[in-house]
Coordinates of C-alpha atoms and ligand atoms in Angstrom, one line a residue:
M1 CA 0.9 17.6 44.6
K2 CA 3.7 15.7 46.2
R3 CA 2.4 12.2 46.7
I4 CA -0.7 10.3 45.6
V5 CA -1.4 6.8 47.0
V6 CA -4.5 4.7 46.1
L7 CA -6.3 2.5 48.7
R8 CA -8.5 -0.1 47.1
L9 CA -11.3 -1.4 49.4
G10 CA -13.2 -4.6 49.0
H11 CA -12.0 -7.3 46.6
R12 CA -14.0 -10.5 46.2
L13 CA -11.5 -13.3 45.4
F14 CA -11.6 -14.3 41.7
R15 CA -14.4 -11.9 40.8
D16 CA -12.4 -8.7 41.6
Q17 CA -8.9 -9.9 40.7
R18 CA -8.9 -8.3 37.3
M19 CA -10.5 -5.1 38.5
T20 CA -8.0 -4.7 41.3
T21 CA -5.1 -5.3 38.9
H22 CA -6.6 -2.6 36.6
V23 CA -7.0 -0.2 39.5
A24 CA -3.3 -0.7 40.3
L25 CA -2.2 -0.4 36.6
T26 CA -4.2 2.8 36.2
A27 CA -2.8 4.2 39.5
R28 CA 0.7 3.4 38.3
A29 CA 0.3 4.8 34.8
L30 CA -1.5 8.0 36.0
G31 CA 0.8 9.3 38.6
A32 CA 0.2 7.5 41.9
E33 CA 3.3 6.3 43.8
G34 CA 1.6 3.0 45.0
V35 CA -1.5 1.1 45.7
L36 CA -2.7 -0.5 49.0
F37 CA -5.4 -3.1 49.0
I38 CA -7.0 -5.1 51.8
S39 CA -7.0 -8.5 50.2
G40 CA -4.0 -10.8 50.5
D41 CA -4.5 -12.0 46.9
K42 CA -1.0 -12.5 45.7
T43 CA -1.9 -12.5 41.9
V44 CA -2.4 -8.7 41.9
E45 CA 1.0 -8.1 43.5
Q46 CA 2.6 -10.5 41.1
S47 CA 1.0 -8.8 38.0
L48 CA 2.2 -5.4 39.2
R49 CA 5.7 -6.7 39.9
D50 CA 5.8 -8.1 36.4
A51 CA 4.6 -4.7 34.9
R52 CA 7.3 -2.8 36.9
K53 CA 10.0 -5.2 35.8
R54 CA 9.0 -4.8 32.1
W55 CA 8.0 -1.1 32.1
G56 CA 10.1 0.4 34.9
G57 CA 9.3 3.0 37.6
E58 CA 9.2 2.7 41.4
F59 CA 5.5 1.9 41.9
Y60 CA 4.7 -0.3 44.9
V61 CA 1.8 -2.6 45.7
R62 CA 1.0 -3.6 49.3
G63 CA -1.8 -6.2 49.9
G64 CA -3.3 -7.4 53.1
V65 CA -3.5 -4.0 54.7
N66 CA -5.9 -2.8 57.4
W67 CA -7.8 0.1 55.8
R68 CA -8.7 1.8 59.1
D69 CA -5.0 1.8 60.1
E70 CA -3.8 3.0 56.7
I71 CA -6.3 5.9 56.7
R72 CA -5.3 6.9 60.3
K73 CA -1.6 6.7 59.6
W74 CA -1.9 8.8 56.4
K75 CA -4.0 11.5 58.3
D76 CA -1.7 11.4 61.3
A77 CA 1.2 12.2 58.9
G78 CA -0.6 15.3 57.7
G79 CA -2.1 13.7 54.5
K80 CA -5.6 14.2 53.2
V81 CA -8.0 11.5 52.1
C82 CA -10.5 11.5 49.2
H83 CA -13.1 8.7 48.7
L84 CA -14.6 8.3 45.2
T85 CA -18.3 7.5 45.3
M86 CA -21.3 8.4 43.2
Y87 CA -22.9 9.8 46.4
G88 CA -20.2 12.4 47.0
I89 CA -19.8 16.0 45.8
N90 CA -19.5 16.1 42.1
L91 CA -15.9 16.5 40.9
P92 CA -16.2 19.9 39.1
D93 CA -17.5 21.4 42.3
V94 CA -14.7 20.3 44.5
I95 CA -11.5 19.6 42.4
D96 CA -10.0 23.1 42.9
E97 CA -10.1 22.6 46.7
I98 CA -8.4 19.2 46.4
K99 CA -5.7 20.4 44.0
G100 CA -3.9 22.3 46.8
T101 CA -3.3 19.1 48.8
K102 CA 0.3 17.9 49.1
N103 CA -0.2 14.3 50.0
L104 CA -3.4 12.6 48.9
M105 CA -4.8 9.1 49.5
V106 CA -7.5 8.2 47.0
I107 CA -10.0 5.5 48.0
V108 CA -12.0 3.4 45.6
G109 CA -14.4 0.5 46.5
A110 CA -15.5 -2.7 44.9
E111 CA -18.6 -3.9 46.8
K112 CA -20.4 -1.8 49.4
V113 CA -18.0 0.5 51.2
P114 CA -18.3 0.6 55.0
A115 CA -20.3 3.7 56.3
E116 CA -17.4 4.7 58.5
V117 CA -15.2 5.5 55.5
Y118 CA -17.6 8.3 54.4
D119 CA -17.0 10.0 57.8
L120 CA -13.3 9.3 58.1
V121 CA -12.3 11.0 54.8
D122 CA -11.8 14.7 54.0
W123 CA -13.8 14.5 50.8
N124 CA -16.4 12.1 49.2
V125 CA -16.2 12.9 45.5
A126 CA -18.5 11.7 42.7
I127 CA -17.3 11.4 39.1
G128 CA -20.8 12.2 38.0
Q129 CA -23.8 11.0 40.0
Q130 CA -24.3 7.7 38.1
P131 CA -22.8 4.3 39.0
H132 CA -19.9 3.2 36.7
S133 CA -16.5 1.7 37.6
E134 CA -13.7 2.2 40.1
V135 CA -11.2 2.2 37.2
A136 CA -13.0 4.8 35.2
A137 CA -13.6 6.9 38.4
L138 CA -9.9 6.7 39.4
A139 CA -8.6 7.6 35.9
I140 CA -10.8 10.7 35.5
F141 CA -10.0 11.8 39.0
L142 CA -6.2 11.5 38.6
D143 CA -6.3 13.2 35.3
R144 CA -8.4 16.2 36.5
L145 CA -6.3 16.4 39.7
Q146 CA -3.0 16.7 37.7
E147 CA -4.5 18.6 34.8
G148 CA -3.1 16.1 32.3
E149 CA 0.6 16.5 33.4
E150 CA 0.7 12.8 34.5
L151 CA 0.5 11.8 30.8
K152 CA 3.9 13.5 30.1
R153 CA 5.7 11.7 32.8
S154 CA 8.5 9.2 31.9
F155 CA 9.4 6.1 33.9
K156 CA 12.9 5.2 34.9
R157 CA 14.3 2.0 33.4
G158 CA 12.2 -0.6 31.5
L159 CA 10.8 -0.6 28.0
K160 CA 10.2 2.7 26.2
I161 CA 7.5 3.2 23.6
I162 CA 8.5 5.4 20.6
P163 CA 5.1 6.8 19.5
K164 CA 4.2 6.0 16.0
R165 CA 1.2 7.1 13.9
K166 CA 1.2 3.5 12.5
G167 CA 2.8 0.3 13.7
K168 CA 4.7 -0.3 17.0
C169 CA 8.1 0.6 18.2
V170 CA 9.5 -0.3 21.6
K171 CA 13.0 0.2 22.9
R172 CA 14.8 -0.9 26.0
G173 CA 15.3 2.2 28.3
Ligands
SAM201 N1 -22.5 2.3 44.9 C1 -21.2 2.5 44.5 C2 -20.6 4.0 44.8 O1 -20.6 4.3 46.0 O2 -20.1 4.7 43.9 C3 -20.9 2.0 43.1 C4 -20.1 0.7 43.3 S1 -18.9 0.5 42.0 C5 -19.2 -1.2 41.6 C6 -17.3 0.3 42.8 C7 -16.6 1.6 43.1 O3 -16.5 2.3 41.9 C8 -17.2 2.5 44.1 O4 -16.9 2.1 45.4 C9 -16.5 3.8 43.7 O5 -15.2 3.9 44.3 C10 -16.3 3.7 42.2 N2 -17.4 4.5 41.5 C11 -18.4 4.0 40.7 N3 -19.1 4.9 40.2 C12 -18.7 6.1 40.7 C13 -19.0 7.5 40.5 N4 -20.0 7.9 39.7 N5 -18.2 8.4 41.1 C14 -17.2 8.0 41.9 N6 -16.8 6.8 42.1 C15 -17.5 5.8 41.5

């Protein structure tokens, strides 16, 4: 896998602010290079900018995007697109096929996802066939995709946690 980018659809102002921030933090922590979202809500961009300043890395956040244009551009550049939805093919039945992809856009929703998305993408993938959360779906997907390697990654600059069985130890990187 060369590049992973996350596209967050939906986002009801106030109601989804925390969820979108958590989608972005999860994407950052678990190996994506950046997140795109359709709302122009500046609080999400600010939270992620703060996280990057404190914890390092190169992660980017781009709000106010047009989802149709972003999917088209990604596909035109040779990338593949995977939409996470409980209506898709269950993850264990399709993950090996997706693992071979070089550049992958992962789409998660909030409210109802437009029907067109289901047709535009290369894969509609379910993380089990029960409704749960975009954050949980994204985390499980990214982990299975990268076979846990994303947990060993280190981030350039910023604070570094020295793992401890008890207590906390944080150093400047
Ligand atoms: N009806 C939705 C669906 O299509 O999965 C559930 C809506 S849920 C509030 C918001 C987002 O969480 C969905 O758009 C999807 O990206 C993700 N999600 C929730 N449950 C999922 C599941 N079992 N498998 C994959 N994605 C899921």
